mmCIF file of C-alpha atoms (C1' of nucleotides) in Angstrom:
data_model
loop_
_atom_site.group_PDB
_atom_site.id
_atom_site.type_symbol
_atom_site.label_atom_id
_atom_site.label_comp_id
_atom_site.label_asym_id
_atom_site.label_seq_id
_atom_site.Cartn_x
_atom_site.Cartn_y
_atom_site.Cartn_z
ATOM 1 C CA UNK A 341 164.191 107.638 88.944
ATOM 2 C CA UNK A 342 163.963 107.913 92.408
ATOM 3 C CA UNK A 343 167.508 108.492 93.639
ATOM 4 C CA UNK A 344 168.468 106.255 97.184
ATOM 5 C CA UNK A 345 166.823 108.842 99.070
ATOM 6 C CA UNK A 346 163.571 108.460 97.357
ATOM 7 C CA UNK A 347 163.229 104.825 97.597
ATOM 8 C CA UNK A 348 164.095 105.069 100.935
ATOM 9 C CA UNK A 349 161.350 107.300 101.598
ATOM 10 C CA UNK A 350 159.070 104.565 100.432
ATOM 11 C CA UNK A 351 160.498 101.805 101.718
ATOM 12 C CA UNK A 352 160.599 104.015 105.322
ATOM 13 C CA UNK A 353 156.798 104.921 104.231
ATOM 14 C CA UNK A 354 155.544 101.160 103.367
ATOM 15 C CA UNK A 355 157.165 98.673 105.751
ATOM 16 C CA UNK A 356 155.394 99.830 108.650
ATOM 17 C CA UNK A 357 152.129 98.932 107.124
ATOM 18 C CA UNK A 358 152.893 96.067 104.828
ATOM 19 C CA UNK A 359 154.857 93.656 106.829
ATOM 20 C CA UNK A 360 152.547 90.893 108.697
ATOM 21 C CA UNK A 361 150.058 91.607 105.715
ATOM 22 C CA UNK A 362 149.234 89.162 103.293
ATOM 23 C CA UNK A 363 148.475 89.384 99.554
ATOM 24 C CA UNK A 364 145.422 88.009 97.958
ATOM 25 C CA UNK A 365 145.061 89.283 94.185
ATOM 26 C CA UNK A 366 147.736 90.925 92.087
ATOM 27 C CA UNK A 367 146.289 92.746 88.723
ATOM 28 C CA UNK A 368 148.611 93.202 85.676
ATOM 29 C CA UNK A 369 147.773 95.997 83.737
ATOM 30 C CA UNK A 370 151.199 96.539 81.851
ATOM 31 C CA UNK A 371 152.762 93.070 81.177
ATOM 32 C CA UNK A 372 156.014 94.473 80.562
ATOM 33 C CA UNK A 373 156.110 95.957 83.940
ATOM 34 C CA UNK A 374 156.087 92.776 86.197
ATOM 35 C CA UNK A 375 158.120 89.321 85.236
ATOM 36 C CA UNK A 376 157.840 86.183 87.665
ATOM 37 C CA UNK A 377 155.581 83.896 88.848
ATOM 38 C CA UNK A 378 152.247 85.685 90.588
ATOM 39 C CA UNK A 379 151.115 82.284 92.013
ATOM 40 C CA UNK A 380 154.399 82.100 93.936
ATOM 41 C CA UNK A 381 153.513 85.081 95.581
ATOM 42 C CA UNK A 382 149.531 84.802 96.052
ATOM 43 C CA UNK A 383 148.497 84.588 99.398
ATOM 44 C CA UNK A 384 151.986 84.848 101.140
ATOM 45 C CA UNK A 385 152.529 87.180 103.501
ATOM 46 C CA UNK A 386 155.052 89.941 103.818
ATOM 47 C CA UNK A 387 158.027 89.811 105.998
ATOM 48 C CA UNK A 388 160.494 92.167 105.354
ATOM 49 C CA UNK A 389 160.789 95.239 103.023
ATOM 50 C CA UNK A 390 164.313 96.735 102.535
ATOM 51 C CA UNK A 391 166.600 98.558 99.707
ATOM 52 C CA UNK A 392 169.834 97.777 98.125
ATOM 53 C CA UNK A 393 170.698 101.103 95.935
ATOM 54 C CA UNK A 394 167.672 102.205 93.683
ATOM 55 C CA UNK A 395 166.015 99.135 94.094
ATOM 56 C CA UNK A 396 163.202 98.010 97.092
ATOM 57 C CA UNK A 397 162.923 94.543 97.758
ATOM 58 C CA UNK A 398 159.990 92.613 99.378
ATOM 59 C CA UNK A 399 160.618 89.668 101.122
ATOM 60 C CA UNK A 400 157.612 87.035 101.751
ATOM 61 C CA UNK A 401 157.178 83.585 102.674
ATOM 62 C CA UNK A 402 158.165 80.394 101.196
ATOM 63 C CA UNK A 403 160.890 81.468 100.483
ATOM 64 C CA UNK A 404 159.604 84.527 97.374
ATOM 65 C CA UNK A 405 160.681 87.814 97.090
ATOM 66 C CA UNK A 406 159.348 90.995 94.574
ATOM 67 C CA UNK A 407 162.459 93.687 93.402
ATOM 68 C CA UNK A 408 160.981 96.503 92.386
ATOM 69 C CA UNK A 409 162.893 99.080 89.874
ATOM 70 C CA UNK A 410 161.067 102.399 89.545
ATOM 71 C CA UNK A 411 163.628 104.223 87.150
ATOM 72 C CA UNK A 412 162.219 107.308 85.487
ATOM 73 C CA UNK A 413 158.525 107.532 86.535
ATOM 74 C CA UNK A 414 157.870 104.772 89.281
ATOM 75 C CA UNK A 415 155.437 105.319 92.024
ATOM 76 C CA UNK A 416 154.541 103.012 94.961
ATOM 77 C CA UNK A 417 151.533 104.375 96.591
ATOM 78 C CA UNK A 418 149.562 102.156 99.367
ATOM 79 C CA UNK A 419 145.988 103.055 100.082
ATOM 80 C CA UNK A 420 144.563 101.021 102.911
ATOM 81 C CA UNK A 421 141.117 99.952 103.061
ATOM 82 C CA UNK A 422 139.694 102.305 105.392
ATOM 83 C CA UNK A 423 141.339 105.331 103.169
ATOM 84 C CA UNK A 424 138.466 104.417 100.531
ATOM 85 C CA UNK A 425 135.563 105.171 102.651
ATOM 86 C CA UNK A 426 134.383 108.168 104.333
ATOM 87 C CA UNK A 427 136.452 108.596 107.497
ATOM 88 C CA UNK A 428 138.848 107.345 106.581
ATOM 89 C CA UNK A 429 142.318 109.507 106.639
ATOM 90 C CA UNK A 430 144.262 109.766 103.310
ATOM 91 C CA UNK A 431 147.168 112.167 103.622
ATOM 92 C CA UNK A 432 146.921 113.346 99.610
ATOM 93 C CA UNK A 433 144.607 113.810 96.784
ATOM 94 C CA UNK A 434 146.525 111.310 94.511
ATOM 95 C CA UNK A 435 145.635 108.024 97.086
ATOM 96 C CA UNK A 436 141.896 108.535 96.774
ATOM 97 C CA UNK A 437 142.684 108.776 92.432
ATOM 98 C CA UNK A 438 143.747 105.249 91.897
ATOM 99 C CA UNK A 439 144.301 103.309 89.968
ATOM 100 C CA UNK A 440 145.066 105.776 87.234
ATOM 101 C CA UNK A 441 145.566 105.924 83.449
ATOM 102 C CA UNK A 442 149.364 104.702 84.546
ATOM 103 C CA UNK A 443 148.764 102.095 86.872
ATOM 104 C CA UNK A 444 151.156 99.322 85.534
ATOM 105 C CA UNK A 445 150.079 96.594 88.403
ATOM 106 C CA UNK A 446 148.018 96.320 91.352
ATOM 107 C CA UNK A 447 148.680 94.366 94.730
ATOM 108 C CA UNK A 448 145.833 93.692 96.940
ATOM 109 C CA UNK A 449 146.108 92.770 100.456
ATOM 110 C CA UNK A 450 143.633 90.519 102.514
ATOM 111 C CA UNK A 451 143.159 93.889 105.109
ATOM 112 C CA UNK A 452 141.764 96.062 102.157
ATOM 113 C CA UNK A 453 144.637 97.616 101.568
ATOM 114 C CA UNK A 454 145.746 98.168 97.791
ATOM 115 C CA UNK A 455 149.503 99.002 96.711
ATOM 116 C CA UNK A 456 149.308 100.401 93.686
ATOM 117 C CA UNK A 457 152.579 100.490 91.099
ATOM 118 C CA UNK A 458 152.754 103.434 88.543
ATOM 119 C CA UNK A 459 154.843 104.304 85.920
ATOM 120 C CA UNK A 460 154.072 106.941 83.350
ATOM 121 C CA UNK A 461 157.242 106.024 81.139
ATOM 122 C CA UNK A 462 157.052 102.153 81.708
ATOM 123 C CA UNK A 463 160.664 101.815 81.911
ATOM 124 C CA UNK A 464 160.323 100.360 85.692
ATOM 125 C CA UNK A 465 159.958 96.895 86.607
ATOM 126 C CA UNK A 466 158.777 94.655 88.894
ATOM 127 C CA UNK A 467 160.096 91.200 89.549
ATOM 128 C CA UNK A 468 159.355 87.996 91.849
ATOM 129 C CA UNK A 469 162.287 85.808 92.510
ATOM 130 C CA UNK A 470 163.009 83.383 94.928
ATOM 131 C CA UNK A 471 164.670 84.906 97.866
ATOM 132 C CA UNK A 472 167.580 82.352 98.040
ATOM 133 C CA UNK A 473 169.023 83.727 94.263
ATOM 134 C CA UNK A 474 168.589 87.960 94.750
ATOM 135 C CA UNK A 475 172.188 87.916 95.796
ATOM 136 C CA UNK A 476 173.470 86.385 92.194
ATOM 137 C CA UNK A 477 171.572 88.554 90.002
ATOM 138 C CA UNK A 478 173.671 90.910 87.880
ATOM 139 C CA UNK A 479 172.105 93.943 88.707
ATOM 140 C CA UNK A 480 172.861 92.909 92.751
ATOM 141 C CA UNK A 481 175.950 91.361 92.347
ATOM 142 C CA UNK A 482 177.607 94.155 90.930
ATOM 143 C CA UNK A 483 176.740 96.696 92.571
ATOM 144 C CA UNK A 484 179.095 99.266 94.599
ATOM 145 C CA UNK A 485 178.787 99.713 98.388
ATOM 146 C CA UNK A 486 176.303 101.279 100.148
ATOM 147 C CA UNK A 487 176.765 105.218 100.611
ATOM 148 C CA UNK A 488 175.288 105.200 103.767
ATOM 149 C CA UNK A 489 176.661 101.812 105.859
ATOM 150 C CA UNK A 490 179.472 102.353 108.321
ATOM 151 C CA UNK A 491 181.964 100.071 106.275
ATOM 152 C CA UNK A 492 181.744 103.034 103.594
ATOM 153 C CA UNK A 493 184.594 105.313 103.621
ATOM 154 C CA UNK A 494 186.872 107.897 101.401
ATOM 155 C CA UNK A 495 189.274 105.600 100.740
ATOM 156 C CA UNK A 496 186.478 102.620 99.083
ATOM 157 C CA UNK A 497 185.126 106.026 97.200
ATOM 158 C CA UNK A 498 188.585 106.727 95.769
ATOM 159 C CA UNK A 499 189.620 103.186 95.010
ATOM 160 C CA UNK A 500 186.354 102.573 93.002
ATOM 161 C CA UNK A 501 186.330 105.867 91.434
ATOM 162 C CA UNK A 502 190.331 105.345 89.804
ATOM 163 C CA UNK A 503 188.599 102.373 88.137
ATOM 164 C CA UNK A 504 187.461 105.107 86.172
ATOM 165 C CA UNK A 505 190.626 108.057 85.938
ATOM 166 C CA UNK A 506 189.991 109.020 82.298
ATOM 167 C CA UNK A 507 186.135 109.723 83.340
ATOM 168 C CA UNK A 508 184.213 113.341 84.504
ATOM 169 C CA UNK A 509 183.792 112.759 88.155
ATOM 170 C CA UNK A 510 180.345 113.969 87.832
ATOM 171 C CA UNK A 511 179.601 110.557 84.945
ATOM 172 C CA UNK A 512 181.602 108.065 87.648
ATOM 173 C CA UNK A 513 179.627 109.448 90.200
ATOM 174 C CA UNK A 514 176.013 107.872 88.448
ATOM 175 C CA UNK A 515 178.419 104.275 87.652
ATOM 176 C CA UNK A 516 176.504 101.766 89.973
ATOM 177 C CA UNK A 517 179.025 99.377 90.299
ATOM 178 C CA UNK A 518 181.269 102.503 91.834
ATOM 179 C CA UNK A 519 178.837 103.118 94.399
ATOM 180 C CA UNK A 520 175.238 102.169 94.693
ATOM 181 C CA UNK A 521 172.104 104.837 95.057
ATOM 182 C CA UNK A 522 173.559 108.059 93.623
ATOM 183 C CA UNK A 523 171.524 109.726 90.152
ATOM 184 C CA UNK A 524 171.625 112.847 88.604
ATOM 185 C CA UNK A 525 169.861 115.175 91.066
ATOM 186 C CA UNK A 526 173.111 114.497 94.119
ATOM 187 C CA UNK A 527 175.551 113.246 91.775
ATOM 188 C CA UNK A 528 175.484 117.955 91.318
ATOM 189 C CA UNK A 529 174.329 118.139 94.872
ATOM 190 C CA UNK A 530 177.405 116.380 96.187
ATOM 191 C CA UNK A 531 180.261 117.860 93.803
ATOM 192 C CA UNK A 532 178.913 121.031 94.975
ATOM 193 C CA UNK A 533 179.239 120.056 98.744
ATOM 194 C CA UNK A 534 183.035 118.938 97.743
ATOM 195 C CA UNK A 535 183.423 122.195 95.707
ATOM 196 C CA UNK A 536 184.477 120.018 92.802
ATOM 197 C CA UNK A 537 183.783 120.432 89.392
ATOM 198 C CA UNK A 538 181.852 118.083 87.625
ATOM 199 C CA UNK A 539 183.751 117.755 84.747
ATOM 200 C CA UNK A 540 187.022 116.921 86.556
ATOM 201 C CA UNK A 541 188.195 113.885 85.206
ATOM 202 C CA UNK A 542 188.889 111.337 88.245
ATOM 203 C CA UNK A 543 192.502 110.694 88.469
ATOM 204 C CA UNK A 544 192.945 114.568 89.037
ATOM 205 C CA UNK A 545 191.453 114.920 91.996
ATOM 206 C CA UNK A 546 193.590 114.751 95.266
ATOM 207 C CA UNK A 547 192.676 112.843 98.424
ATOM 208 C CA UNK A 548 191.435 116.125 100.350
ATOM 209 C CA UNK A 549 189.123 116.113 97.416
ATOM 210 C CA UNK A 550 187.930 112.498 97.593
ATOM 211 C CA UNK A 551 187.360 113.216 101.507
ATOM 212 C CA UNK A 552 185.198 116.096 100.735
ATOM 213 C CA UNK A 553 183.410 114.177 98.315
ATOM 214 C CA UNK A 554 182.831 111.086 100.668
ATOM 215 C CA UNK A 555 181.346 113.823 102.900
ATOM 216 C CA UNK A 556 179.760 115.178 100.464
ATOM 217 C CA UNK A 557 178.251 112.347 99.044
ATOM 218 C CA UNK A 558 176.911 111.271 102.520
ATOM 219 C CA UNK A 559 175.123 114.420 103.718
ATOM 220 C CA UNK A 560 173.278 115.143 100.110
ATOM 221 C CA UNK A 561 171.639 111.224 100.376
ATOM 222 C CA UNK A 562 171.217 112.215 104.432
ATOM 223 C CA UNK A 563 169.321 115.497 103.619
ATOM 224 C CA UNK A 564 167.252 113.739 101.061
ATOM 225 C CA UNK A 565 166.242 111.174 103.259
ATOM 226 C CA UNK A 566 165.514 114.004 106.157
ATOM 227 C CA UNK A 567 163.872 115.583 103.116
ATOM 228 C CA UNK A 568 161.421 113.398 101.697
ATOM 229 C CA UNK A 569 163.082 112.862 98.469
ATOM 230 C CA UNK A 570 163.215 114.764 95.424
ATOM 231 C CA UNK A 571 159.831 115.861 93.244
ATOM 232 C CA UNK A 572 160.820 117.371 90.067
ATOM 233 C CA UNK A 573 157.687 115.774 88.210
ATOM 234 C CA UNK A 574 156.516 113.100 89.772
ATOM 235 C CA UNK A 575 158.535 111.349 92.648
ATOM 236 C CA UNK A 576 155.784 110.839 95.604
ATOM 237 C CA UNK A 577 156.165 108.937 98.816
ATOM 238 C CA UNK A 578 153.926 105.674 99.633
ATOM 239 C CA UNK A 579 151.275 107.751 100.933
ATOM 240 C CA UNK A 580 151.279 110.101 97.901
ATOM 241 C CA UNK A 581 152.722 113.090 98.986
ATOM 242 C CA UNK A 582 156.020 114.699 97.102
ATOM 243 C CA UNK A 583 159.162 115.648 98.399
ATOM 244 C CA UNK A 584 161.027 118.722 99.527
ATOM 245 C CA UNK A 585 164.666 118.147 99.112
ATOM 246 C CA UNK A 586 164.653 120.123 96.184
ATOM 247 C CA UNK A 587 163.543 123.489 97.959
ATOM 248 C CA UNK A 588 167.164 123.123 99.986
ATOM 249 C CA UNK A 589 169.100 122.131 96.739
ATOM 250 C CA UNK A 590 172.023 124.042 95.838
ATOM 251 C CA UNK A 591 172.678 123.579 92.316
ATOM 252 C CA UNK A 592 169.812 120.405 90.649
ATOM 253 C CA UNK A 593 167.521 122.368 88.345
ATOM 254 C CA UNK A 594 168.662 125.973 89.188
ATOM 255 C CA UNK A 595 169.976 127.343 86.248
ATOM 256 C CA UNK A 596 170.949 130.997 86.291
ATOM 257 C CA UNK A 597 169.695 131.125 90.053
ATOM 258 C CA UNK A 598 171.705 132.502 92.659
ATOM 259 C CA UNK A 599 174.289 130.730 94.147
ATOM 260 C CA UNK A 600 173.124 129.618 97.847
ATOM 261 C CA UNK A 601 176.990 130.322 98.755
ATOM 262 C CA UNK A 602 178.491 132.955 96.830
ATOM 263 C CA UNK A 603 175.739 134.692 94.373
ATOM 264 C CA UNK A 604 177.434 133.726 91.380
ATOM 265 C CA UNK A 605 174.791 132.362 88.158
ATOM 266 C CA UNK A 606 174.863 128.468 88.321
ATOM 267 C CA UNK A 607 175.137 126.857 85.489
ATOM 268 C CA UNK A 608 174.051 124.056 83.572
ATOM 269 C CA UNK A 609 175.716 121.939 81.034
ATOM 270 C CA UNK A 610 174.673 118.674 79.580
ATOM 271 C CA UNK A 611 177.518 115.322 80.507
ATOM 272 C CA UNK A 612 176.280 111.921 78.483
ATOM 273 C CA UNK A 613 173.255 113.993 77.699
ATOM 274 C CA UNK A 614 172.017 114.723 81.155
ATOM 275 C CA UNK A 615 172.057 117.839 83.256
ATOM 276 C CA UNK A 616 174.434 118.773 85.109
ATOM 277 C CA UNK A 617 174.725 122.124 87.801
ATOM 278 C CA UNK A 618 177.593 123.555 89.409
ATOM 279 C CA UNK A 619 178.616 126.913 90.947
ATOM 280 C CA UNK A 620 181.706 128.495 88.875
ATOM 281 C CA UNK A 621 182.732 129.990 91.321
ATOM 282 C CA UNK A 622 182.189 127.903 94.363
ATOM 283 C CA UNK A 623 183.482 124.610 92.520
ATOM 284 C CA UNK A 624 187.421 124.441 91.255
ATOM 285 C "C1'" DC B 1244 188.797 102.165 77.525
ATOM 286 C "C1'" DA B 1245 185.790 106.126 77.095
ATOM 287 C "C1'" DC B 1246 182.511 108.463 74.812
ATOM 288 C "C1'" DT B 1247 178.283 108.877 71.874
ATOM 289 C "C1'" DT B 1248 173.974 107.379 70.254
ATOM 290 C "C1'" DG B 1249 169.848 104.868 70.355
ATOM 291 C "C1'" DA B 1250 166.336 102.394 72.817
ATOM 292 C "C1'" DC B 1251 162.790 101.803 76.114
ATOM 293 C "C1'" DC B 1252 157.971 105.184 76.899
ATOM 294 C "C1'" DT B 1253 154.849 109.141 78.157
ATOM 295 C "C1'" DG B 1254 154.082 113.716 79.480
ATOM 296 C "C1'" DT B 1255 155.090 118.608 79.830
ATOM 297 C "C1'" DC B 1256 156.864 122.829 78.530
ATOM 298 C "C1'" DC B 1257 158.618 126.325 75.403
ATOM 299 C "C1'" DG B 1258 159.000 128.738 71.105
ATOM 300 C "C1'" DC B 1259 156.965 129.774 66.749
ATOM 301 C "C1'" DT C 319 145.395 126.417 69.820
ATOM 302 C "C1'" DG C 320 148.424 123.579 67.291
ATOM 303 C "C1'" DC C 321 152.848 121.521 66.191
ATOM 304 C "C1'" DG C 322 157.608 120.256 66.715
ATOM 305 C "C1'" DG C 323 161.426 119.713 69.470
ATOM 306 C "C1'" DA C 324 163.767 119.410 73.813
ATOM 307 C "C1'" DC C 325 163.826 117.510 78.082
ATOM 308 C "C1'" DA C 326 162.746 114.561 82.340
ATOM 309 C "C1'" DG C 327 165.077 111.092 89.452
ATOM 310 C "C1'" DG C 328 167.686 105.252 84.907
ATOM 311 C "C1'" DT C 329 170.110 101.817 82.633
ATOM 312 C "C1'" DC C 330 171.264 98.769 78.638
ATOM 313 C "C1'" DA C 331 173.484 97.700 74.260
ATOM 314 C "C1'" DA C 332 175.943 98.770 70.250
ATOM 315 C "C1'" DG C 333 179.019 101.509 67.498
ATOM 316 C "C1'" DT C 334 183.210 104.620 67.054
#
DNA sequence: CACTTGACCTGTCCGC
DNA sequence: TGCGGACAGGTCAAGT
């Protein structure tokens, strides 16, 4: 899916122009992509939006809240009412095409405005609880700090991480209960930053490396923040348009390119049967 | 404990 | 052009 710095593109992209609003019909297409209660969340109105790791949470009133889970394929895209007429101003093609053959649910606003949920591969999810429980659900409770707060620091990395010795730093690195927000694309990205090889196994590394890693770790998700996310397929932003981290990648899906650093070939091998990049040279 | 495989799904791309 | 296989921002569960 979207990586932490692609839902945070959305959520930076949606809150603006979702919070105050209030929702009036929600459509179902796929019923295996939303679980809940949609009468809890009928006409209540939105007042916060915010992300813990991979996942974007919407708070409303009384008390209900929607998680949303795009893994693979997810998109959020919101299309406000005037975007539908002449005049108005959609920023890409793809908000003036929905719904589409893989919109999975629908969320219509009493302003006009539609947020549309799609999800090619279906593996995403979208759930309404009640506010008051988010913090005791599994997939909250155990999940590792936030990358990006100011409490995070090398030496929370390296504790976390020697949970794991026996494992390639590069597999620990994707463990959500290590740290929260990190997938495959800067799980590379950030080894290479370190100049650590991904198949290192954890309790090798030294603390020099777990501080270039923190760092490492820290300006990858910061860059694809600044960057608009990631599109390798299909990753777009609320308003439909892709991102361009991957033009300033150093290693995710270059294979045989240049290194950015030394010229060397990078390399790909496969780790739990996903990609992996490094520089052979740059990385020891 | 760590690794592998399969599952969940659809779409695209590459080689023959 | 068609067909099969590999592969794709994620995460579970089960088996070895």
């Amino acid at each position: 899916m979207p990586e932490l710095p692609e839902v945070e593109t959305i959520k930076l992209g949606l809150e603006r122009k979702i919070i105050g609003q209030k929702l009036a019909q929600i459509q179902v297409l796929n019923n295996n992509s939303f679980s809940g209660n949609i009468a809890a969340i009928k006409n209540q109105e939105v007042i916060h939006v915010w992300r813990r790791a991979k996942i974007l949470g919407v708070d409303l009133t009384e008390g209900v809240s929607l998680l949303i889970h795009l893994k693979m394929s997810g998109q959020l895209i919101l299309v406000s009412g005037q975007d539908k007429f002449f005049g108005g101003h959609p920023t890409s093609d793809i908000m003036l095409q929905m719904p589409n053959k893989s919109t999975r649910v629908i969320f219509e606003f009493k302003n006009g405005a539609k947020l549309y949920f799609n999800d090619i591969r279906k593996f995403g999810w979208i759930k309404q609880v009640k506010t008051q429980d988010i913090q005791d659900l599994s997939f909250i409770k155990f999940l590792g700090p936030e990358p990006l707060t100011d409490s995070f620091n090398w030496q929370i990395l390296k504790t976390n991480l020697l949970r794991r010795p026996k494992t390639a730093i590069k597999i620990a690195l994707l463990d959500q209960t290590v740290l929260s927000g990190v997938g495959n694309i800067y799980a590379s990205e950030a080894l290479f930053l370190a100049k650590i090889l991904p198949k290192r196994l954890v309790g090798t590394l030294t603390d020099a490396e777990f501080k270039r890693l923190f760092k490492g770790i820290r300006k990858t998700l910061e860059q694809g923040i600044k960057y608009g996310g990631s599109t390798r397929a299909n990753f777009v932003n609320a308003a439909g348009e892709k991102g361009d981290f991957l033009s300033y990648a150093f290693v995710y899906n270059r294979a045989s390119e240049d290194c950015k650093r030394c010229g060397s070939a990078i390399l790909k091998i496969n780790q739990a049967r996903r990609g992996t990049y490094f520089c052979p040279v740059c990385q020891k």
